[in-house]
CSV table of C-alpha atoms in Angstrom, one decimal:
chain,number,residue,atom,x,y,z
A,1,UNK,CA,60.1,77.7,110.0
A,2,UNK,CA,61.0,79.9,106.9
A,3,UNK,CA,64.3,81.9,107.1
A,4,UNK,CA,62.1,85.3,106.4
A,5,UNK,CA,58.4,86.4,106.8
A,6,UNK,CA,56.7,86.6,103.6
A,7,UNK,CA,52.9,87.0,102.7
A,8,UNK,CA,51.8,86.1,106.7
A,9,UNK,CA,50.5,89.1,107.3
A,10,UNK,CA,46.8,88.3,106.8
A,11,UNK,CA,47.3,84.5,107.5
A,12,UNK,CA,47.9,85.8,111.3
A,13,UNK,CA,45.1,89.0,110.9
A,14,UNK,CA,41.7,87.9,112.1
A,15,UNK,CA,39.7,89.1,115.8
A,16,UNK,CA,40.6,85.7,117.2
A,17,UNK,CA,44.4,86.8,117.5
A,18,UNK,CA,43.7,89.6,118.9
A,19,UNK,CA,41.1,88.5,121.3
A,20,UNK,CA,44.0,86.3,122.4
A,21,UNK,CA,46.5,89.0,122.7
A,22,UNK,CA,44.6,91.1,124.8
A,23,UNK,CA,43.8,88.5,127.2
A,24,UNK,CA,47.5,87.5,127.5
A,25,UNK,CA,48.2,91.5,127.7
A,26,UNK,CA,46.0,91.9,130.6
A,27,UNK,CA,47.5,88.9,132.9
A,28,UNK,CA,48.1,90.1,136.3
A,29,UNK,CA,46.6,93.6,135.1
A,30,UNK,CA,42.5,93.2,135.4
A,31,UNK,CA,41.8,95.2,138.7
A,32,UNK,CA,43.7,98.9,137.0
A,33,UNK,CA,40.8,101.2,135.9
A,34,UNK,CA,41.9,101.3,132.5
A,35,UNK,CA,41.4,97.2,131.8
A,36,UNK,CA,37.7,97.4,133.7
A,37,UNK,CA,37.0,100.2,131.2
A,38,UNK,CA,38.6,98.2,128.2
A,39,UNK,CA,37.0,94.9,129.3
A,40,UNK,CA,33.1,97.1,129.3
A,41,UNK,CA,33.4,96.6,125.7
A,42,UNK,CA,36.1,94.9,124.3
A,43,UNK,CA,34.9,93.0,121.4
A,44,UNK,CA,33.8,96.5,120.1
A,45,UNK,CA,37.7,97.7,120.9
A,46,UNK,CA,39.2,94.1,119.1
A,47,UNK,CA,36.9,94.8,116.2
A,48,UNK,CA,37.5,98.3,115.5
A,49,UNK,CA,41.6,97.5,116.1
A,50,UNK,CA,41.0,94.6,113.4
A,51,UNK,CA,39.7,96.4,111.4
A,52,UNK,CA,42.4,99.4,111.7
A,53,UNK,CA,44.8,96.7,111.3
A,54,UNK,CA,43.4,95.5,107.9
A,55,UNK,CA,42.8,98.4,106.1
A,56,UNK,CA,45.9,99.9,107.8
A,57,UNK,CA,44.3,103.0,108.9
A,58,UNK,CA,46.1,101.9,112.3
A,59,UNK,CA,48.1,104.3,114.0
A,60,UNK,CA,50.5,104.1,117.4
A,61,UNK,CA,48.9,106.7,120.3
A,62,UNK,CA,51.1,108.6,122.2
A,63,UNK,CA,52.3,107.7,125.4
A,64,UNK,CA,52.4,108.6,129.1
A,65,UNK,CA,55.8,109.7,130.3
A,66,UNK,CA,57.2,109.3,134.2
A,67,UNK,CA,60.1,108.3,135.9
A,68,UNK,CA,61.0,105.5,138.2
A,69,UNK,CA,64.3,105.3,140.7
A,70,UNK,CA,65.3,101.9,140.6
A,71,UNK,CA,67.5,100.3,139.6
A,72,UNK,CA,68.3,103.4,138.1
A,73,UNK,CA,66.3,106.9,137.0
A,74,UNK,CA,64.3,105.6,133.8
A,75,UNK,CA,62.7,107.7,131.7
A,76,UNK,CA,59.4,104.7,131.1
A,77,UNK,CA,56.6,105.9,128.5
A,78,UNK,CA,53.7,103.9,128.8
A,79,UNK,CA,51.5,103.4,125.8
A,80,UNK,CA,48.0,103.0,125.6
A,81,UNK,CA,46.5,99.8,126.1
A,82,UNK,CA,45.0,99.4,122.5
A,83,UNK,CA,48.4,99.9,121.4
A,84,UNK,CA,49.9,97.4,124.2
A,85,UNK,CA,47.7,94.7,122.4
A,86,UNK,CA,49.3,95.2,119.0
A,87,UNK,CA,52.9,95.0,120.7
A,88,UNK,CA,51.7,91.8,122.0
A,89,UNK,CA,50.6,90.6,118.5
A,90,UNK,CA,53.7,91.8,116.7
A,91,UNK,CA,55.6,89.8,119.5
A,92,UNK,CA,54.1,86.8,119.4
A,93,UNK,CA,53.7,86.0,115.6
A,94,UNK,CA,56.4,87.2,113.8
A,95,UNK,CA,59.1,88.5,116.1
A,96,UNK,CA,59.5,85.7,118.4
A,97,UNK,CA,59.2,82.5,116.0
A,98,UNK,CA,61.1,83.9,113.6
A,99,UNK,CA,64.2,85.9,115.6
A,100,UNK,CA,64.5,83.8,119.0
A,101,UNK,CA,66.0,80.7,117.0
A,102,UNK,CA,68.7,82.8,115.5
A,103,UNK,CA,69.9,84.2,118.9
A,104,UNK,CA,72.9,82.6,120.0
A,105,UNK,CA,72.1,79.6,123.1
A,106,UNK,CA,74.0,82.5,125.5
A,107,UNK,CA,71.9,84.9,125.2
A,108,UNK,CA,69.0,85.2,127.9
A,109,UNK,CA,67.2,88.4,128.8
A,110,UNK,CA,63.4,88.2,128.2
A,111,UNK,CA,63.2,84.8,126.9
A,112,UNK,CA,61.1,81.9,127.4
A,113,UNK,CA,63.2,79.0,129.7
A,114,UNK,CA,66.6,81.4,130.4
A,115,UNK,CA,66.7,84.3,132.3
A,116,UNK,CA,68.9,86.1,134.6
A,117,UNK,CA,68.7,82.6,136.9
A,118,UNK,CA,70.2,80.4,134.3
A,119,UNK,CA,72.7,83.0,132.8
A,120,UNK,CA,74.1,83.3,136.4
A,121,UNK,CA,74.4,79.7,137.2
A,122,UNK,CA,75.6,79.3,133.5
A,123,UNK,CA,78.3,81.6,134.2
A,124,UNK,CA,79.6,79.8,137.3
A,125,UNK,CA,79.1,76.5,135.3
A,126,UNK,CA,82.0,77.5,133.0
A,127,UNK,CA,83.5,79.4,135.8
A,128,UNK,CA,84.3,75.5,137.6
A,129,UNK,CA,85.1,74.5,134.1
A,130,UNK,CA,88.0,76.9,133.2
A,131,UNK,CA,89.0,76.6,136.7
A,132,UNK,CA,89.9,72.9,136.3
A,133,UNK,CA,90.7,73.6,133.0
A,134,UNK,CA,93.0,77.0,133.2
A,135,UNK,CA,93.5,76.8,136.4
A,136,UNK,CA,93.7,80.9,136.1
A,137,UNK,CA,91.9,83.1,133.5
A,138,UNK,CA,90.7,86.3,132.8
A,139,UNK,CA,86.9,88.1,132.2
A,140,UNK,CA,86.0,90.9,129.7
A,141,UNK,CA,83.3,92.4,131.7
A,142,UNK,CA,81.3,94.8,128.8
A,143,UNK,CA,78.4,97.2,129.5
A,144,UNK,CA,76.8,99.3,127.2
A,145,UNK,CA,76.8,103.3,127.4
A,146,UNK,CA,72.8,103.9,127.8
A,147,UNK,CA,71.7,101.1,125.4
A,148,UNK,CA,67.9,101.5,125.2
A,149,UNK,CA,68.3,105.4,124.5
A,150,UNK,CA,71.4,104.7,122.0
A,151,UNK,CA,69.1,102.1,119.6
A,152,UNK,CA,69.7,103.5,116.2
A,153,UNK,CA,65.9,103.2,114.6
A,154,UNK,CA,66.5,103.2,111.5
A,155,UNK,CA,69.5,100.6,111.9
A,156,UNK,CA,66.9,98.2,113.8
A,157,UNK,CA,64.8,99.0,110.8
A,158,UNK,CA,67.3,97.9,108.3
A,159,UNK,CA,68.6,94.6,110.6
A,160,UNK,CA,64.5,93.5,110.3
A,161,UNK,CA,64.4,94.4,107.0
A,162,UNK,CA,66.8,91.5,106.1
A,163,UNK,CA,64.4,88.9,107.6
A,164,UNK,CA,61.2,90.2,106.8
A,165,UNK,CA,59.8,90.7,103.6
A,166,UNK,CA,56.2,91.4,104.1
A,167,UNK,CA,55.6,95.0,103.1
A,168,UNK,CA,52.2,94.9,105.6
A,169,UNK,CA,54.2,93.7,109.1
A,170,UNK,CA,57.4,96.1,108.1
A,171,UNK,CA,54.8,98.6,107.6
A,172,UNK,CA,53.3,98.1,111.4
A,173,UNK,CA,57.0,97.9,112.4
A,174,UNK,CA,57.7,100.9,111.5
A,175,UNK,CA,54.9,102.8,112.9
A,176,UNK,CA,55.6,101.5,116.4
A,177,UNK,CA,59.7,102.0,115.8
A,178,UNK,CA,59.0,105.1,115.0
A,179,UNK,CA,56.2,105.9,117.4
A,180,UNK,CA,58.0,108.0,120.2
A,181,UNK,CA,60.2,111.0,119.1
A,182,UNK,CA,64.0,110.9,118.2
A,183,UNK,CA,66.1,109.1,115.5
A,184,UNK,CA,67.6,106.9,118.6
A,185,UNK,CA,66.0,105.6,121.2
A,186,UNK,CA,63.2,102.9,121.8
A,187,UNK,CA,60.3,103.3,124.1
A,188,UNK,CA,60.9,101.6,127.6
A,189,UNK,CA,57.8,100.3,128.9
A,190,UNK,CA,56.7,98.7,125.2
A,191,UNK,CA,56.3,94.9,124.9
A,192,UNK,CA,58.4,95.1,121.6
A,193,UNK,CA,61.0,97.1,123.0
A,194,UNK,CA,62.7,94.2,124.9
A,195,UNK,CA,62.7,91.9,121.4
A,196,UNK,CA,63.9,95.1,119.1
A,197,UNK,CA,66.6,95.1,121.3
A,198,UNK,CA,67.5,91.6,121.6
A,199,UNK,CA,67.4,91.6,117.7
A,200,UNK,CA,69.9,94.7,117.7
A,201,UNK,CA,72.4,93.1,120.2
A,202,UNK,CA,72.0,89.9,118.5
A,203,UNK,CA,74.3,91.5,115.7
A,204,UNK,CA,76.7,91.8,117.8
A,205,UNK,CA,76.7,88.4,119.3
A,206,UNK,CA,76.9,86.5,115.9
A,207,UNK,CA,80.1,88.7,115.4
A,208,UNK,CA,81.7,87.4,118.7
A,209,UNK,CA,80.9,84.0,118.5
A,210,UNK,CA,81.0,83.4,114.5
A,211,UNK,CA,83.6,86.0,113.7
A,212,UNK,CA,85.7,86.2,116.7
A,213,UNK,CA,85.1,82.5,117.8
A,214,UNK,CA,84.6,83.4,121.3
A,215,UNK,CA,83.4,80.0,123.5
A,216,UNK,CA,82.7,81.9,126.7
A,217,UNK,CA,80.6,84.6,126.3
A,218,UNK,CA,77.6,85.3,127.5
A,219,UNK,CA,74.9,88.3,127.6
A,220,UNK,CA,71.7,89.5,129.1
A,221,UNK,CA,70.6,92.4,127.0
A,222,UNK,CA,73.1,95.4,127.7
A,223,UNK,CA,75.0,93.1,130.4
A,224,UNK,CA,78.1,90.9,128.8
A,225,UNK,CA,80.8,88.6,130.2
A,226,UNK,CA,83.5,86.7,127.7
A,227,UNK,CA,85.8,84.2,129.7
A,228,UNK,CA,89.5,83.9,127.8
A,229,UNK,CA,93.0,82.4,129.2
A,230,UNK,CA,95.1,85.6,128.6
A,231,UNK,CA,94.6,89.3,129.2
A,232,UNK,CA,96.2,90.1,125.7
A,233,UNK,CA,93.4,88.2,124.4
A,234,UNK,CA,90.8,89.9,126.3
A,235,UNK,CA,92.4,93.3,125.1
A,236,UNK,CA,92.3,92.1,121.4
A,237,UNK,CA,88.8,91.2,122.0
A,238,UNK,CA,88.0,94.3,123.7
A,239,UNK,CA,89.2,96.7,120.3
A,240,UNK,CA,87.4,94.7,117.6
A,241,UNK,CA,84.5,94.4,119.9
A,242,UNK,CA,84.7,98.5,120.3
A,243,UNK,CA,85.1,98.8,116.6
A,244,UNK,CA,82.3,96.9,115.5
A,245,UNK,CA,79.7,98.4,118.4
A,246,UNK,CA,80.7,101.5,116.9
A,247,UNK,CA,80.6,101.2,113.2
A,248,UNK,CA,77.6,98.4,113.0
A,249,UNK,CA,75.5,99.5,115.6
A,250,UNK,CA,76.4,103.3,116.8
A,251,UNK,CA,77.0,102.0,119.9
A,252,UNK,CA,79.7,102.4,123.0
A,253,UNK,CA,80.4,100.8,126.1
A,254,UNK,CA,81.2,102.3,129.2
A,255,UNK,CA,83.3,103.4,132.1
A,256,UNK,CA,82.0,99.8,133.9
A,257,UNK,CA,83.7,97.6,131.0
A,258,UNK,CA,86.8,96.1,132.0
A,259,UNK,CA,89.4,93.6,132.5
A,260,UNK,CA,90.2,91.2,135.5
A,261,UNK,CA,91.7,88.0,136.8
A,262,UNK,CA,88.7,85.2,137.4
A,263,UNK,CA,89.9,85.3,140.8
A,264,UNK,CA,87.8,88.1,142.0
A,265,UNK,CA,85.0,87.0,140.6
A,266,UNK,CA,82.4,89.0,138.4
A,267,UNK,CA,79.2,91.1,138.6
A,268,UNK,CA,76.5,89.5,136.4
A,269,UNK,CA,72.6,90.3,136.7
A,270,UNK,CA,72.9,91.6,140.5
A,271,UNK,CA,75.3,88.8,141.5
A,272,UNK,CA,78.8,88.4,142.6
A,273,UNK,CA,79.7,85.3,140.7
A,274,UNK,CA,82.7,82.7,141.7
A,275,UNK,CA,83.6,79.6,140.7
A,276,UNK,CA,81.5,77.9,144.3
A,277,UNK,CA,79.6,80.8,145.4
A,278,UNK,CA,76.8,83.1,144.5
A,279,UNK,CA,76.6,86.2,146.4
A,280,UNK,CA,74.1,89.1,146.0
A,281,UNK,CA,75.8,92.3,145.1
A,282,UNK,CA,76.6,94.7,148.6
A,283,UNK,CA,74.3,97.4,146.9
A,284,UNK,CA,70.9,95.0,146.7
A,285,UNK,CA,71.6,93.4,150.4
A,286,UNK,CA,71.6,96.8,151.5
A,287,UNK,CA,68.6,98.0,149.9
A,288,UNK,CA,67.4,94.5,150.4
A,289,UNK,CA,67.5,94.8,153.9
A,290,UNK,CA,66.5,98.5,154.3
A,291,UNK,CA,63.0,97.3,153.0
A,292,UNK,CA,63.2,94.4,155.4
A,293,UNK,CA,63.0,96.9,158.2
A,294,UNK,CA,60.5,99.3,156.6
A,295,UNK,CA,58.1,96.3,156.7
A,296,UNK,CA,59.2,95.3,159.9
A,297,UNK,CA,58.1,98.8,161.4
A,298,UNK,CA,54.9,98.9,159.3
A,299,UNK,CA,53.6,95.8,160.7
A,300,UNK,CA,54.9,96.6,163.7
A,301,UNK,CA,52.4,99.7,163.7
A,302,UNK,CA,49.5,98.2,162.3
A,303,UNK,CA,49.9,99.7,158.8
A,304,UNK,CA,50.3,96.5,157.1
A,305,UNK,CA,49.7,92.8,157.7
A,306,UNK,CA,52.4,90.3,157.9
A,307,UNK,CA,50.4,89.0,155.0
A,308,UNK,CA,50.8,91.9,152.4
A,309,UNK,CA,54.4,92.2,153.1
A,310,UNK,CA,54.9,88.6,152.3
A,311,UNK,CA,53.7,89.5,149.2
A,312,UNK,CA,56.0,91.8,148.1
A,313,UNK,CA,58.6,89.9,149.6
A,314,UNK,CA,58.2,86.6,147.0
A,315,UNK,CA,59.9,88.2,144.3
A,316,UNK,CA,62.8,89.1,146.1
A,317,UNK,CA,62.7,85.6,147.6
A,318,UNK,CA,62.7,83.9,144.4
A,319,UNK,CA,65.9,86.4,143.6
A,320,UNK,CA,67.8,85.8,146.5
A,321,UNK,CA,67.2,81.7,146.8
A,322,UNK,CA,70.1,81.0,144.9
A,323,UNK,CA,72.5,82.9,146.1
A,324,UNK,CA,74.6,81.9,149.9
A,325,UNK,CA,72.7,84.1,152.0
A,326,UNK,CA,71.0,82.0,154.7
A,327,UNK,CA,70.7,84.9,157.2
A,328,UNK,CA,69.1,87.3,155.0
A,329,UNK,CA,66.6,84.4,154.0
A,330,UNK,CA,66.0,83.9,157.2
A,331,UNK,CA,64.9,87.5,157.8
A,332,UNK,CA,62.9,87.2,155.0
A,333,UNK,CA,60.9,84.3,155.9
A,334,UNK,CA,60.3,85.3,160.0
A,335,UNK,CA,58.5,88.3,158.1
């Protein structure tokens, strides 16, 4: 693979690639009234967005703003589906094969064979190891202050600039970078918007593990944990690392980064992580468990089968199967 993109902008531009991101696009999707309508006449829809695309008459629609609660209040603006196919283009043939083998082997949010599984057992992988090792250590836990609103655009711009050369795909970049309002700020709820900020943070990760020569550290997208054997190393750490979020990336962290012996153990991608045990976090057990008995009642009642809330259940279930909690499981599954 070529270190930067040059002259493949046409090589990937024909209906076939786009035929084949819409169908990937629509996975899991093709019972919503907007994908029956799509799917009425979609080879009309992937021509006209070809040809859009070709003679770069193409521009990014608006979007559809509303809120959800959890984890958090998110501001999510939803893009129209034509536009969702593009994302999914953009993704797959020049983002992805050109940026994912740059990332450091510690990174892991929204990537293909990692996720937040395998950065957790990772974690208490090393955890064992420094324990024999160092017998005691201590953790730089580092969060970042509202990272998806905080993405400097024109930053990212510059940061893809250096990799890609094609005037046609930096040309599509831009018009979906810049697509919702606000120098800062990338639109939750795009496709792109997870790789854009992969790319961003991955500055930041070269820094620590090139430039800082940090063994221990890993990250799932605004989420990071370095492992060191002093606390005046971690606090060294922590100032350069404040510094360079700052002046690279116009970025801070917040109230939640801190410093702390290994022995309590640290919150990573909703676990509590030690060295031989993998708990789930008090705050999703309780709300865990609150649903539990929301379901309980509503079969209970008749207003759902056993059946449908097994359904919504499997994702939790696939969350909470590797962390010690055999009595929660086994709530789960008498459901």
């Amino acid at each position: 693979m070529p270190k930067t993109i040059r002259n493949e902008y046409e090589k990937k531009l024909s209906y076939a690639s786009f035929m084949q991101a819409h169908n990937l696009s629509k996975k899991g999707k093709g019972f919503r009234k907007e994908m029956i309508l799509f799917s009425l006449k979609q080879e009309e829809y992937i021509q006209w967005l070809y040809e859009q695309l070709k003679n770069k008459t193409y521009q990014h629609g608006g979007y559809t703003v509303f809120y959800i609660t959890e984890p958090k209040l998110r501001k999510i603006e939803k893009s129209r589906y034509i536009d969702r196919i593009v994302h999914r283009w953009v993704v797959d043939n020049f983002l992805e094969p050109y940026f994912v083998p740059t990332f450091i082997h510690t990174s892991y949010a929204c990537l293909k064979q990692r996720g937040m599984h395998k950065a957790c057992l990772d974690v208490q992988k090393t955890m064992k190891h420094l324990e024999r090792t160092w017998k005691e250590y201590y953790i730089l836990k580092m969060d970042i202050r509202k990272y998806f609103q905080n993405i400097n655009k024109d930053i990212l711009y510059k940061i893809l600039h250096r990799k890609i050369i094609d005037t046609d795909v930096l040309w599509l970049l831009k018009e979906i970078i810049y697509s919702n309002e606000g120098k800062t700020g990338l639109a939750i709820g795009n496709y792109t918007s997870q790789m854009f900020a992969n790319i961003y943070l991955n500055e930041v990760d070269q820094y620590i593990k090139h430039k800082l020569h940090c063994k221990y550290y890993f990250r799932y997208l605004d989420d990071s944990v370095i492992m060191v054997k002093t606390k005046e190393e971690a606090k060294k750490l922590l100032k350069k690392i404040t510094e360079f979020l700052a002046k690279t990336l116009e970025l801070e962290l917040n109230e939640k980064t801190q410093i702390f012996k290994s022995k309590q153990g640290v919150n990573f991608c909703g676990y509590k992580i030690n060295s031989y045990r993998l708990k789930i976090r008090d705050r999703g057990k309780q709300k865990l468990k609150k649903k539990i008995k929301e379901l309980q009642y509503k079969i209970k009642v008749g207003e759902i089968q056993s059946k449908e809330a097994r359904k919504y259940l499997c994702g939790h279930f696939g969350y909470i199967q590797y962390a010690d909690v055999k009595n929660l499981t086994q709530r789960i599954l008498e459901i």
